[in-house]
Short mmCIF file of C-alpha atoms and ligand atoms in Angstrom, two decimals:
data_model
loop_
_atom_site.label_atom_id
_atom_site.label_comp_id
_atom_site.label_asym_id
_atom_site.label_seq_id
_atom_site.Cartn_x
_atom_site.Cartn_y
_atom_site.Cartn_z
CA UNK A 1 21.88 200.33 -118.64
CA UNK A 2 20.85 198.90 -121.31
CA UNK A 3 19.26 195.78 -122.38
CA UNK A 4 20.07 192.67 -124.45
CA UNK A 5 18.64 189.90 -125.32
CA UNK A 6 20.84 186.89 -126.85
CA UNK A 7 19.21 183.73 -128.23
CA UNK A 8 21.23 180.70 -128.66
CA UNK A 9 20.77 178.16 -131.15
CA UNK A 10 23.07 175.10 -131.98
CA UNK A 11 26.28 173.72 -130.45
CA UNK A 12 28.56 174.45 -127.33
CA UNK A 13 31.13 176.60 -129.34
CA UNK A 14 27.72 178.72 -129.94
CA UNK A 15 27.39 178.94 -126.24
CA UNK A 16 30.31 179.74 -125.88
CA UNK A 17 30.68 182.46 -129.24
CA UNK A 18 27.29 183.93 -127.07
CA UNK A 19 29.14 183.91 -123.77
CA UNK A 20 32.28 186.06 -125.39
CA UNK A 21 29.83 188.92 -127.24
CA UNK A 22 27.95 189.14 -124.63
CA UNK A 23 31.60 190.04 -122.44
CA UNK A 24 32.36 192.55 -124.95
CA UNK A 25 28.55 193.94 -124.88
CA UNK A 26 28.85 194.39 -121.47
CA UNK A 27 31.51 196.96 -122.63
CA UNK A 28 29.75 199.15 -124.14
CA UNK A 29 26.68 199.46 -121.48
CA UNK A 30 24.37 196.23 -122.38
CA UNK A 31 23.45 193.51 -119.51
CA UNK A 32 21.27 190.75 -120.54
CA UNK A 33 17.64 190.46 -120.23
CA UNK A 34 15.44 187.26 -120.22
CA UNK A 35 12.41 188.60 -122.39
CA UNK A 36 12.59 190.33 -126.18
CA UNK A 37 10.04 193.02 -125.44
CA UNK A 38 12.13 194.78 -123.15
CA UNK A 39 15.27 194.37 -125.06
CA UNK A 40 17.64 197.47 -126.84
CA UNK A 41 19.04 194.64 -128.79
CA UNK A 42 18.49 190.96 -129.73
CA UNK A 43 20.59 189.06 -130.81
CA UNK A 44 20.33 185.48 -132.68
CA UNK A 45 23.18 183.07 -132.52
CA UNK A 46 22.51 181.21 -135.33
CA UNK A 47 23.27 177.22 -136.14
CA UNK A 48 22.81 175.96 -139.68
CA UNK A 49 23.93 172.54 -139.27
CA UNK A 50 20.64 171.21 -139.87
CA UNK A 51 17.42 172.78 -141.97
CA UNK A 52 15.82 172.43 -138.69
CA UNK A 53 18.20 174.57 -136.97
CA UNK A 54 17.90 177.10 -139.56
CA UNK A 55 14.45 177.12 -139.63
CA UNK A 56 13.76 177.64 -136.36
CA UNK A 57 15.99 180.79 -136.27
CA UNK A 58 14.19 181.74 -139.88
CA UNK A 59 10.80 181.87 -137.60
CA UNK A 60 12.35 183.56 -134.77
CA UNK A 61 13.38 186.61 -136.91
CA UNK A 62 10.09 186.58 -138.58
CA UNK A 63 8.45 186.79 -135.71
CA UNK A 64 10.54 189.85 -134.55
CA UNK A 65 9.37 191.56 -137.52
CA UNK A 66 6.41 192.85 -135.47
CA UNK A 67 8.38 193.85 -132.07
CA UNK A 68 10.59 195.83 -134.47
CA UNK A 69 7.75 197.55 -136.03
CA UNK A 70 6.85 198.70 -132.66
CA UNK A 71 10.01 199.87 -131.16
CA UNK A 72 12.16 201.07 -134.43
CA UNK A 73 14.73 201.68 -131.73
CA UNK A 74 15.48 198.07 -131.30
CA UNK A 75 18.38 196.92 -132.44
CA UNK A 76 18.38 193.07 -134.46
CA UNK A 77 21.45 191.29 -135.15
CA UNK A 78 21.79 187.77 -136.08
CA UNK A 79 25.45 185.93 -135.65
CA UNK A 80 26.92 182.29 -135.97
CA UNK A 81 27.25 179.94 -138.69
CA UNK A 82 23.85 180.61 -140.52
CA UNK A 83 25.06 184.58 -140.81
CA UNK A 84 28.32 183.37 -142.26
CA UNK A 85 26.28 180.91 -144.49
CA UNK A 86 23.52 183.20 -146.13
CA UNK A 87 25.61 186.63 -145.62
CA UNK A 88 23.66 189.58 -147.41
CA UNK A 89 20.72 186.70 -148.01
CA UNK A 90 19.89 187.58 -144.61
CA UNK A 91 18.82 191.35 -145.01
CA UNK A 92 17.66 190.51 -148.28
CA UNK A 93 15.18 188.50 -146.89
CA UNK A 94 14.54 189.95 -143.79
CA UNK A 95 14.90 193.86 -143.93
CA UNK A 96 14.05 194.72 -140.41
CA UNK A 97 17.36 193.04 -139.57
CA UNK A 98 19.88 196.01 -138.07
CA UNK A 99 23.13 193.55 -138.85
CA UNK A 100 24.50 189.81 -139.87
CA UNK A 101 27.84 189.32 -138.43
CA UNK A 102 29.67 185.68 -139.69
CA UNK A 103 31.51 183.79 -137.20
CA UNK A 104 34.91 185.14 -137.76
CA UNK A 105 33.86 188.44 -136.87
CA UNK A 106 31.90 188.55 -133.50
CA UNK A 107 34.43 190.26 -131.92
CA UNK A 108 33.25 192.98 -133.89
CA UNK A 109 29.93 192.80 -132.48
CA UNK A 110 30.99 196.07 -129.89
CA UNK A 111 31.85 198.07 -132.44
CA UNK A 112 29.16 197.18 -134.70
CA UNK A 113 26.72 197.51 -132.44
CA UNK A 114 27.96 201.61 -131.55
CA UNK A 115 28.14 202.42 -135.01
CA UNK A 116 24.38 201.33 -135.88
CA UNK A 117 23.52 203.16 -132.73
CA UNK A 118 25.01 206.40 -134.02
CA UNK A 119 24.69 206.16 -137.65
CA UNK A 120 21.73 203.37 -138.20
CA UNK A 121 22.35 201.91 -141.13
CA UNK A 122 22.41 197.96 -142.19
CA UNK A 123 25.94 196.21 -141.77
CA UNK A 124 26.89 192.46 -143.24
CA UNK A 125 30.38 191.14 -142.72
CA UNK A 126 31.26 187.37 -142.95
CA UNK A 127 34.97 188.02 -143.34
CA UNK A 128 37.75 186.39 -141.62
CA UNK A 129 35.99 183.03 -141.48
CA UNK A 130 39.30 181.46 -141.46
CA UNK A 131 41.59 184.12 -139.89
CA UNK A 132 42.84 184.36 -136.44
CA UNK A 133 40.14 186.21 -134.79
CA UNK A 134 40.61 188.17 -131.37
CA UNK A 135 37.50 186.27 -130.12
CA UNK A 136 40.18 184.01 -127.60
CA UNK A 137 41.38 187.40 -125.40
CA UNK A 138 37.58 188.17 -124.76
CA UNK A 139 36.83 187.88 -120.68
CA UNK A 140 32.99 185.89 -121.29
CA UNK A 141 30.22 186.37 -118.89
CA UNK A 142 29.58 182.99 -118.54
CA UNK A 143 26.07 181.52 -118.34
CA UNK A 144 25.46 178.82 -114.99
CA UNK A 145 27.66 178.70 -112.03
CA UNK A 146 28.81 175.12 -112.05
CA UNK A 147 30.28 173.91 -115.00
CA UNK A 148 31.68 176.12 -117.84
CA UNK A 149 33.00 175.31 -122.19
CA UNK A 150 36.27 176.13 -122.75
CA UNK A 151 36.92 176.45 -126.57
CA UNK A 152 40.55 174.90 -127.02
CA UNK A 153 40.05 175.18 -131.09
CA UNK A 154 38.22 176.57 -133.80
CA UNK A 155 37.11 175.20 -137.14
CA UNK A 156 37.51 171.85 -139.03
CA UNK A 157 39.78 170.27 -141.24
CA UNK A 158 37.90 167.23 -141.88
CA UNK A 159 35.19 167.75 -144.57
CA UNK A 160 32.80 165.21 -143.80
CA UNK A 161 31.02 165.19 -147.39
CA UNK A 162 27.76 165.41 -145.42
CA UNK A 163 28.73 169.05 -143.25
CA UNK A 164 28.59 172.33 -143.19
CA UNK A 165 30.49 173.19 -140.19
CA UNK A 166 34.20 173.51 -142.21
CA UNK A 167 32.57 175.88 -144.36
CA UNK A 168 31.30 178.53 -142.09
CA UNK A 169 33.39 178.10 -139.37
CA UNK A 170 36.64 177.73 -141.33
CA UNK A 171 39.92 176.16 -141.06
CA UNK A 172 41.44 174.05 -138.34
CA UNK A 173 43.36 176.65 -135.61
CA UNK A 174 44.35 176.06 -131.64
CA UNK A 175 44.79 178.55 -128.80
CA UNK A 176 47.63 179.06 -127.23
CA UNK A 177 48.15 176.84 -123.78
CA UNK A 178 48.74 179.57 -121.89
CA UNK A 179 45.76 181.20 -123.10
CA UNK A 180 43.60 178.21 -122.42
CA UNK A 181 44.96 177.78 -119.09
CA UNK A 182 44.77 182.09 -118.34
CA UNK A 183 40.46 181.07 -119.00
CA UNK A 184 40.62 177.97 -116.89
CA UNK A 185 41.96 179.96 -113.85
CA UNK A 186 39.68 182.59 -114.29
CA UNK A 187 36.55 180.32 -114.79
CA UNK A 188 38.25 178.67 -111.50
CA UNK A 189 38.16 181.85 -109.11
CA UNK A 190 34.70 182.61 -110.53
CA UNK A 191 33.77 179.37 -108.66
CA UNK A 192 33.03 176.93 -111.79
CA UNK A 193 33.87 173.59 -110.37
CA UNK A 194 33.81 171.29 -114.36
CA UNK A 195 34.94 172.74 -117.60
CA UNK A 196 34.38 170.98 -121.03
CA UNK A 197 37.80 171.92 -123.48
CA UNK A 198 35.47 172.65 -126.68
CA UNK A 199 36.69 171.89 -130.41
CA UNK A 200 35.10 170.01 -132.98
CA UNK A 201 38.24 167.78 -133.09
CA UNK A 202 39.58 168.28 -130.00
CA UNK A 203 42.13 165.57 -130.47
CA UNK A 204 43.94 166.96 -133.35
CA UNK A 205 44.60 170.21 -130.99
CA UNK A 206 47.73 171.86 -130.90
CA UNK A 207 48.79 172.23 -134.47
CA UNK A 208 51.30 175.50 -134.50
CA UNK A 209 51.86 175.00 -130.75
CA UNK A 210 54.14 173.41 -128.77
CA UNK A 211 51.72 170.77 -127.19
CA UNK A 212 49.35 168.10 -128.13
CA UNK A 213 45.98 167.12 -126.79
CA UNK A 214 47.29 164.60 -125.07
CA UNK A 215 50.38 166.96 -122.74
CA UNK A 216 46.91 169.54 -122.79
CA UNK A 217 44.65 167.38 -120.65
CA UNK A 218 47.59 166.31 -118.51
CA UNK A 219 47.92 169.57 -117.43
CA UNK A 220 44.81 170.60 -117.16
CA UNK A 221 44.44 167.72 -114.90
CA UNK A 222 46.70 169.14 -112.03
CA UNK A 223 44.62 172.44 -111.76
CA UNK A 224 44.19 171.97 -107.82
CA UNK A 225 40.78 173.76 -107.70
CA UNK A 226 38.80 171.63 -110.41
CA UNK A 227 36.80 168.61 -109.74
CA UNK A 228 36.04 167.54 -113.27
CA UNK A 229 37.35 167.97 -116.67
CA UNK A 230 35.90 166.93 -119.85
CA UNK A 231 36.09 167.40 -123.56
CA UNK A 232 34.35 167.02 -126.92
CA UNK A 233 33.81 166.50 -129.40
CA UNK A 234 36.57 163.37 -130.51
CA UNK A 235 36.89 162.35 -133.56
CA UNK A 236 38.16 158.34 -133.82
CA UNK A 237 41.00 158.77 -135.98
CA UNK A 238 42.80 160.97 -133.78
CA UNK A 239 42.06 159.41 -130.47
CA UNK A 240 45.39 158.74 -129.93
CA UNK A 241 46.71 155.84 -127.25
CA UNK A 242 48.47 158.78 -125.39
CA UNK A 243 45.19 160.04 -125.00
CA UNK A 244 43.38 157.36 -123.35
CA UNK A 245 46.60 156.73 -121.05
CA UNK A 246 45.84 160.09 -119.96
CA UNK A 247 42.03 159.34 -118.78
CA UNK A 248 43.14 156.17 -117.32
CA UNK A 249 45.52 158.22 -115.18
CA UNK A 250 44.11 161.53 -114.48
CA UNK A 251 42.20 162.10 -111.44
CA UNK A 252 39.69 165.07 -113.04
CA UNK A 253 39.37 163.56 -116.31
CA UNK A 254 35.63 162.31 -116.26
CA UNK A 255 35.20 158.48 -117.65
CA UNK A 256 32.90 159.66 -120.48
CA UNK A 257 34.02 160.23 -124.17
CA UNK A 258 31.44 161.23 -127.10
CA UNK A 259 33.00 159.65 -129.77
CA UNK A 260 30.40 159.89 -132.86
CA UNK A 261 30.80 157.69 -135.32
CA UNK A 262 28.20 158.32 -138.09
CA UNK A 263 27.59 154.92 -139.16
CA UNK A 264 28.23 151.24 -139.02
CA UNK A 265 28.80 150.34 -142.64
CA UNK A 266 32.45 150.79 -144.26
CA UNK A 267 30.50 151.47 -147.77
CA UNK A 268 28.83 154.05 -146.23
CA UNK A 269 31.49 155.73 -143.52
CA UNK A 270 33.43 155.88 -146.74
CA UNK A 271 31.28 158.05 -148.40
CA UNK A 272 31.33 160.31 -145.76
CA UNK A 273 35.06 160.89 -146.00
CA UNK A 274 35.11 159.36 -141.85
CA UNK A 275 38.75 157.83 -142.91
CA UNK A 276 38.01 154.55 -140.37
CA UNK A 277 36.28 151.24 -140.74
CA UNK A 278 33.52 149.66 -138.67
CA UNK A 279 36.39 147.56 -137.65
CA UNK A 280 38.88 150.26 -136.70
CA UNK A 281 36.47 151.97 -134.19
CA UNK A 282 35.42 148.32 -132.38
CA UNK A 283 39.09 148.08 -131.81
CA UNK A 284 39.35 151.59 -130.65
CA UNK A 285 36.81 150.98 -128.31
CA UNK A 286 37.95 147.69 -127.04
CA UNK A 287 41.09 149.76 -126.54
CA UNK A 288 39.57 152.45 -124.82
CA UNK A 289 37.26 149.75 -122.57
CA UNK A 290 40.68 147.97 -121.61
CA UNK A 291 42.08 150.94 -120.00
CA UNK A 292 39.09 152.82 -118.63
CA UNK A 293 36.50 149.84 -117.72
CA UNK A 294 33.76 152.27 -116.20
CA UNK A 295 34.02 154.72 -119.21
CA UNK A 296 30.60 155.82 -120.73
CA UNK A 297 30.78 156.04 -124.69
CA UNK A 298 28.35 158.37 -126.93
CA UNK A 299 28.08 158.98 -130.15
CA UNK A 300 26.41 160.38 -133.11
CA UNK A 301 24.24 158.55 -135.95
CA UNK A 302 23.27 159.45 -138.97
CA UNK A 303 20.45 157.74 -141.03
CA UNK A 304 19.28 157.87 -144.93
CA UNK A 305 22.71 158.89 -145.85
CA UNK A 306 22.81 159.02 -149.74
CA UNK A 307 23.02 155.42 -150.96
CA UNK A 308 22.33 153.24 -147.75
CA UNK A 309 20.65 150.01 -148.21
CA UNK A 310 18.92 148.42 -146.24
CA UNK A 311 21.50 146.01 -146.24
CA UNK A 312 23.73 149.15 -144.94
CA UNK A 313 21.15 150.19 -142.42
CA UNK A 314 20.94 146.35 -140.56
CA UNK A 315 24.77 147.14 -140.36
CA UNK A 316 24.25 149.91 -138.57
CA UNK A 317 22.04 148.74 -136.26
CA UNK A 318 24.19 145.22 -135.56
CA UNK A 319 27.25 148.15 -134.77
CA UNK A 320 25.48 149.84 -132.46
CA UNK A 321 24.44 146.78 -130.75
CA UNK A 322 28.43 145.30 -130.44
CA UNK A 323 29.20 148.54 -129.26
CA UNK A 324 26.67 149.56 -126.91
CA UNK A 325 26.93 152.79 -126.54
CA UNK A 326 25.12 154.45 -123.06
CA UNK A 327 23.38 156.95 -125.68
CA UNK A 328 23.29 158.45 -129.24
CA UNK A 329 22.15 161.81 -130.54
CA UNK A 330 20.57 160.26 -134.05
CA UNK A 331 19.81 162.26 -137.03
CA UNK A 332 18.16 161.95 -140.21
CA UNK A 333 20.46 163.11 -143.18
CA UNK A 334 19.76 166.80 -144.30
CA UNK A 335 20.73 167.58 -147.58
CA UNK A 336 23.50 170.79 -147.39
CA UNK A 337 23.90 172.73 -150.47
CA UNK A 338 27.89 173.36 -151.05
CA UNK A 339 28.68 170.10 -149.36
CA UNK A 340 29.39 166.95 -151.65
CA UNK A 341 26.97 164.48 -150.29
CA UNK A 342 24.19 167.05 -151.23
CA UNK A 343 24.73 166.65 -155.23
CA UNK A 344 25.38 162.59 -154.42
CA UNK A 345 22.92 160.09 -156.47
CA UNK A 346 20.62 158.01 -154.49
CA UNK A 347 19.19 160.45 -152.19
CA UNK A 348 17.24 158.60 -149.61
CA UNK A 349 12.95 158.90 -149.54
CA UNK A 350 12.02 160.63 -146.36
CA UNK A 351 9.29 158.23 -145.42
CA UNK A 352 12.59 155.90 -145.56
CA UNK A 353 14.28 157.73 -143.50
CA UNK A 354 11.80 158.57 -140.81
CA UNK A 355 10.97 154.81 -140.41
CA UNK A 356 14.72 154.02 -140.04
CA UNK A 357 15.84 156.53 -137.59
CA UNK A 358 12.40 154.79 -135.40
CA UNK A 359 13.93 151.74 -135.61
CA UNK A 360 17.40 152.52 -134.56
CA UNK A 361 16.35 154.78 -132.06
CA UNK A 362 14.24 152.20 -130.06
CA UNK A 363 17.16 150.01 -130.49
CA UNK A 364 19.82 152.64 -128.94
CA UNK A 365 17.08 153.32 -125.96
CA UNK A 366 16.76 149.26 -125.20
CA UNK A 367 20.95 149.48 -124.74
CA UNK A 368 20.72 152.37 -122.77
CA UNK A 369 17.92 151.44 -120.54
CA UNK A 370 19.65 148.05 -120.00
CA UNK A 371 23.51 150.10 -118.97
CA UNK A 372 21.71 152.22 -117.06
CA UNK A 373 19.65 149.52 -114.94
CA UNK A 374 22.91 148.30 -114.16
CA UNK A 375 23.54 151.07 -111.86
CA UNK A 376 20.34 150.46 -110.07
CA UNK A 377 21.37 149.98 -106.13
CA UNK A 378 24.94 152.10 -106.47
CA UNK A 379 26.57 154.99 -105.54
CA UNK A 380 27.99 157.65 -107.33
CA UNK A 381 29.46 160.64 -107.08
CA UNK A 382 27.07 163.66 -107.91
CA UNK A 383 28.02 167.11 -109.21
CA UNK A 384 25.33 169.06 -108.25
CA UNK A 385 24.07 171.48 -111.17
CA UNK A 386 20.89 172.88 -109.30
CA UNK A 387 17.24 172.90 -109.16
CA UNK A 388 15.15 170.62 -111.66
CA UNK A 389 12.91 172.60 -113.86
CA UNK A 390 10.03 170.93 -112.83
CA UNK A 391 10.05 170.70 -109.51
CA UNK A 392 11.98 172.64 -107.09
CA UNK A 393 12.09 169.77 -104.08
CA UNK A 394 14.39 167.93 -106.83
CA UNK A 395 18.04 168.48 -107.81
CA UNK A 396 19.78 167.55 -110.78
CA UNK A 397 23.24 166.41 -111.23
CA UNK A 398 25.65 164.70 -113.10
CA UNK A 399 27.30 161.58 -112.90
CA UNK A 400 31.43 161.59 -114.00
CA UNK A 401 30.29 159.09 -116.98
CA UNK A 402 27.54 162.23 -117.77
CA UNK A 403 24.63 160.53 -116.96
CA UNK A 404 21.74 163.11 -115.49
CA UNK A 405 20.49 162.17 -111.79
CA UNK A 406 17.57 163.57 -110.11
CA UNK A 407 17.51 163.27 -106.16
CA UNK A 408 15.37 165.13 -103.43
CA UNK A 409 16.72 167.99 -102.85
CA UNK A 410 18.73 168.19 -98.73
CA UNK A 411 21.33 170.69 -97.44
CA UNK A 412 23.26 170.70 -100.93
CA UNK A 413 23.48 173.54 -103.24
CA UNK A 414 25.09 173.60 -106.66
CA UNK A 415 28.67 172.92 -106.72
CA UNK A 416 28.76 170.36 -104.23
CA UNK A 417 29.84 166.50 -104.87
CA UNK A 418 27.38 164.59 -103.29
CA UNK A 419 27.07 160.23 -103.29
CA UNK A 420 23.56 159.19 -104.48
CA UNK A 421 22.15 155.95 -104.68
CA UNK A 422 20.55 155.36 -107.96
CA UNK A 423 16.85 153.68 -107.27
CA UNK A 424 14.88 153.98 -110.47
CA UNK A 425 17.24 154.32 -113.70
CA UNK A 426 15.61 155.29 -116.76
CA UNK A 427 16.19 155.50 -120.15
CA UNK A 428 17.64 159.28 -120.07
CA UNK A 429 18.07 159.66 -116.65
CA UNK A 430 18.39 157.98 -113.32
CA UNK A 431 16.27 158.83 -109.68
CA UNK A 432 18.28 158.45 -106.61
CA UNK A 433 18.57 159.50 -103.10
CA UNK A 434 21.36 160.86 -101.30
CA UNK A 435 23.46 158.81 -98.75
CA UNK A 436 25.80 160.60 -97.06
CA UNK A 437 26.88 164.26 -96.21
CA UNK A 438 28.86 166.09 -98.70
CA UNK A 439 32.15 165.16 -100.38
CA UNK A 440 32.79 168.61 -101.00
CA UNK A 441 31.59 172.08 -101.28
N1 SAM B 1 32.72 167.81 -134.97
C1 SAM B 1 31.77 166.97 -134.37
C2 SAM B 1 31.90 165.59 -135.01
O1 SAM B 1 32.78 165.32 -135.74
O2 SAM B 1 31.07 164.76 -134.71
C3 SAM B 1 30.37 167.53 -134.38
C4 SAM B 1 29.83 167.94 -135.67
S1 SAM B 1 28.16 168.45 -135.84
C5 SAM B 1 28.14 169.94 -135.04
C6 SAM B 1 27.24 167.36 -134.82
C7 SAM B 1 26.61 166.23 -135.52
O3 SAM B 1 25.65 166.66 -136.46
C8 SAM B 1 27.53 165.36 -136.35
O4 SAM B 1 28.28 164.48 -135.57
C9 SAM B 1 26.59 164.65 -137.28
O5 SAM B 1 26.12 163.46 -136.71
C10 SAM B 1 25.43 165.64 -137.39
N2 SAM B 1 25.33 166.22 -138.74
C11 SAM B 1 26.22 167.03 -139.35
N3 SAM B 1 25.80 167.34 -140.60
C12 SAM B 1 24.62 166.70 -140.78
C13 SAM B 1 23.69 166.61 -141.85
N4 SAM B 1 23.91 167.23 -143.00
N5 SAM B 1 22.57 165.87 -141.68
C14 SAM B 1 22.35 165.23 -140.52
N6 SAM B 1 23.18 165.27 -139.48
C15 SAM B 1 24.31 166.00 -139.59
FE1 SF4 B 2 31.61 168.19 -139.46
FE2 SF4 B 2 33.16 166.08 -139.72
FE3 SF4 B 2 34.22 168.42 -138.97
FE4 SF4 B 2 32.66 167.06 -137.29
S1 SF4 B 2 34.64 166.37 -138.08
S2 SF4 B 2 32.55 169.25 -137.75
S3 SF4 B 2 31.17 166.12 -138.64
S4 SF4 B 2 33.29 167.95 -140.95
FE1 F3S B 3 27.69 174.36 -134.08
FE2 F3S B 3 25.63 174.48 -135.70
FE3 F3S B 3 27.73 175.91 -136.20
S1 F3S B 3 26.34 172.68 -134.70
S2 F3S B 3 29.45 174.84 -135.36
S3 F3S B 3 26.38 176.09 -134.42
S4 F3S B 3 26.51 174.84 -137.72
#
């Protein structure tokens, strides 16, 4: 056998992208391997949404460099959207790379892979970025045991003048229902008990099919041998009302939707090319909040966007406190060179930017210590993931709203639905102790 090594950086459709090469690796003799000294190949599944994210996969391939020297044999790949973004840059700058494959093309990887063990050689192909790929009919080997990503869709229409993403990951295209559902099952007799349905709009899915997001979920819904079912990432101009009928109905669907929004101010959600007002999403939400009163909302921020104020930034931060969202993944604004915020005027100073995204993230942790103290003294219904890192007398979980639980570990193993009584909620997660036997499992 031999031995692989993958290292994933980024989103879920990057766990996922891993998941699917690593199924066709398998193929062609590989099984994976925890450390990089032992490993035939590594791979890097690269993110370049961020400099950060490309930075740290930079230093991770520098830092090969010396392995590589040691054991010529090894093979080095790097995939994902920073491949597809720097192409032949790659092996230009780092020579001891074996191959840079762009993320319409990783079901190449097998193939790729045999021919530089053969014939050696340096390959770099970013083709296809936008192309129907065969990546959908590839069985993954699918990291955990509980809960599993599903990628309904791939690429982005949108253009959010501040992304990357539609550029290396290409136009807007959905999978087939049947093919979606063919995964579900077979993520379902492999035991996975919650999937995620993965797109970076998943409610525009279904263009060139004959379904919508909404009639998707539905049916995904009635899939007897799944407890949970959730989806990201949402985008609030799509959200339609047939959706959120859907959640209010469906038994599986959790009550959690990340629903990012960027910003607070019209000015500068215009600038971003978001297509909604401050206004619109409050009403969405309101809507949402009508029909699903126990949902959990999350979201993305972005601070020191090109042009905000300070006048823009109090907006923000009154938004997020009418909202109150349970949590927020924040971000400072990266420049990205190709995308049209990166060439706008007005570029905001970092030392700006650092003391905003403080400020709004001590704000977002005061909402979401106060939600979560509200669930001090309940129950809820547990999805057991497994041991906690840190201590092995203490399981983690999730709640159906998403929120992380911590309890002492009993007779449960992961898998199970358990009830747990929350006794000390935090900020990012909640301690509790369990109540009664299992639900399930
Ligand atoms: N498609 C999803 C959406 O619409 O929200 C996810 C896109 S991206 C993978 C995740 C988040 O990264 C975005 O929601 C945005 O907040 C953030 N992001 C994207 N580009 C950024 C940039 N140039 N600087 C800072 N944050 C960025
Ligand atoms: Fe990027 Fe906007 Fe597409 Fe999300 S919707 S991936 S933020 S361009
Ligand atoms: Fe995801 Fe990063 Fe690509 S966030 S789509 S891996 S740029």
């Amino acid at each position: 056998m031999k031995k692989l090594k993958i290292l994933t950086y980024g989103c879920q459709m990057n766990v996922a992208d891993s998941e699917r090469m690593e199924g066709l690796l398998r193929g062609i003799g590989y099984t994976r391997i925890e450390n990089f000294e032992d490993a035939d190949l590594v791979l890097i599944n690269t993110c370049c949404v961020r400099e950060t994210a490309e930075d740290k996969a930079f230093g991770k391939i520098g830092e090969l460099k010396r392995l590589k020297s040691k054991k010529p044999s090894m093979i080095l790949g790097v995939t994902g959207c920073m491949a597809q973004k720097e192409g032949e840059n790659l092996i230009k700058r780092a020579p001891h790379l074996d191959f840079v494959l762009g993320t319409g093309q990783i079901s190449e990887i097998a193939r790729v892979v045999e021919g530089i063990e053969t014939l050696r050689g340096q390959v770099v192909d970013i083709s296809n970025v936008d192309g129907k790929t065969e990546i959908e009919k590839i069985s993954p080997i699918r990291a955990g045991s509980v809960s599993t990503f599903i990628p309904i869709m791939y690429g982005c229409n949108n253009f959010c003048t501040y992304c990357i993403v539609p550029y290396v990951r290409g136009r807007e295209r959905s999978r087939s229902p049947e093919e979606i559902f063919d995964e579900i099952k077979e993520a379902v007799n492999s035991g996975f008990k919650e999937i995620t349905l993965l797109g970076q709009n998943v409610n525009s899915y279904g263009k060139g099919t004959n379904t919508n997001f909404a009639q998707l979920l539905a049916e995904v819904d009635k899939i007897s041998e799944l407890e949970r079912v959730r989806f990201m990432t949402s985008h609030p101009k799509d959200l339609s009302d047939e959706v959120i009928e859907i959640m209010s109905s469906g038994k599986k669907i959790c009550e959690h939707i990340h629903l990012p929004v960027q910003h607070g101010s019209d000015k500068i959600l215009k600038k971003m090319n978001r297509v909604y007002t401050a206004e619109k999403y409050l009403n969405l939400v309101e809507k949402i909040r009508a029909k699903i009163p126990d949902i959990a909302l999350t979201t993305d921020l972005i601070v020191g966007f090109p042009g905000e104020t300070e006048e823009d930034f109090a907006e923000l931060l009154d938004f997020i406190r009418k909202v109150r969202f349970d949590a927020a993944f924040t971000f400072i604004y990266n420049k990205r060179s190709g995308t049209p915020a990166a060439i706008f005027p007005d570029q905001i100073d970092e030392k700006i930017k650092i003391r905003r995204i403080e400020e709004l993230i001590a704000a977002q942790n005061e909402i979401s210590l106060e939600k979560n103290l509200t669930m001090k003294d309940k129950v809820f219904e547990i999805l057991v993931e497994g041991e906690s890192k840190t201590d092995k007398n203490v399981f983690t979980g999730r709640t159906r709203t998403n929120k992380l639980v911590l309890f002492r570990h009993g007779n449960e193993k992961p898998g199970d639905l358990v009830k747990v009584k929350i006794t000390q909620p935090q900020t990012w997660l909640l301690k509790g102790v369990r109540v009664d036997e299992k639900i399930t499992g």
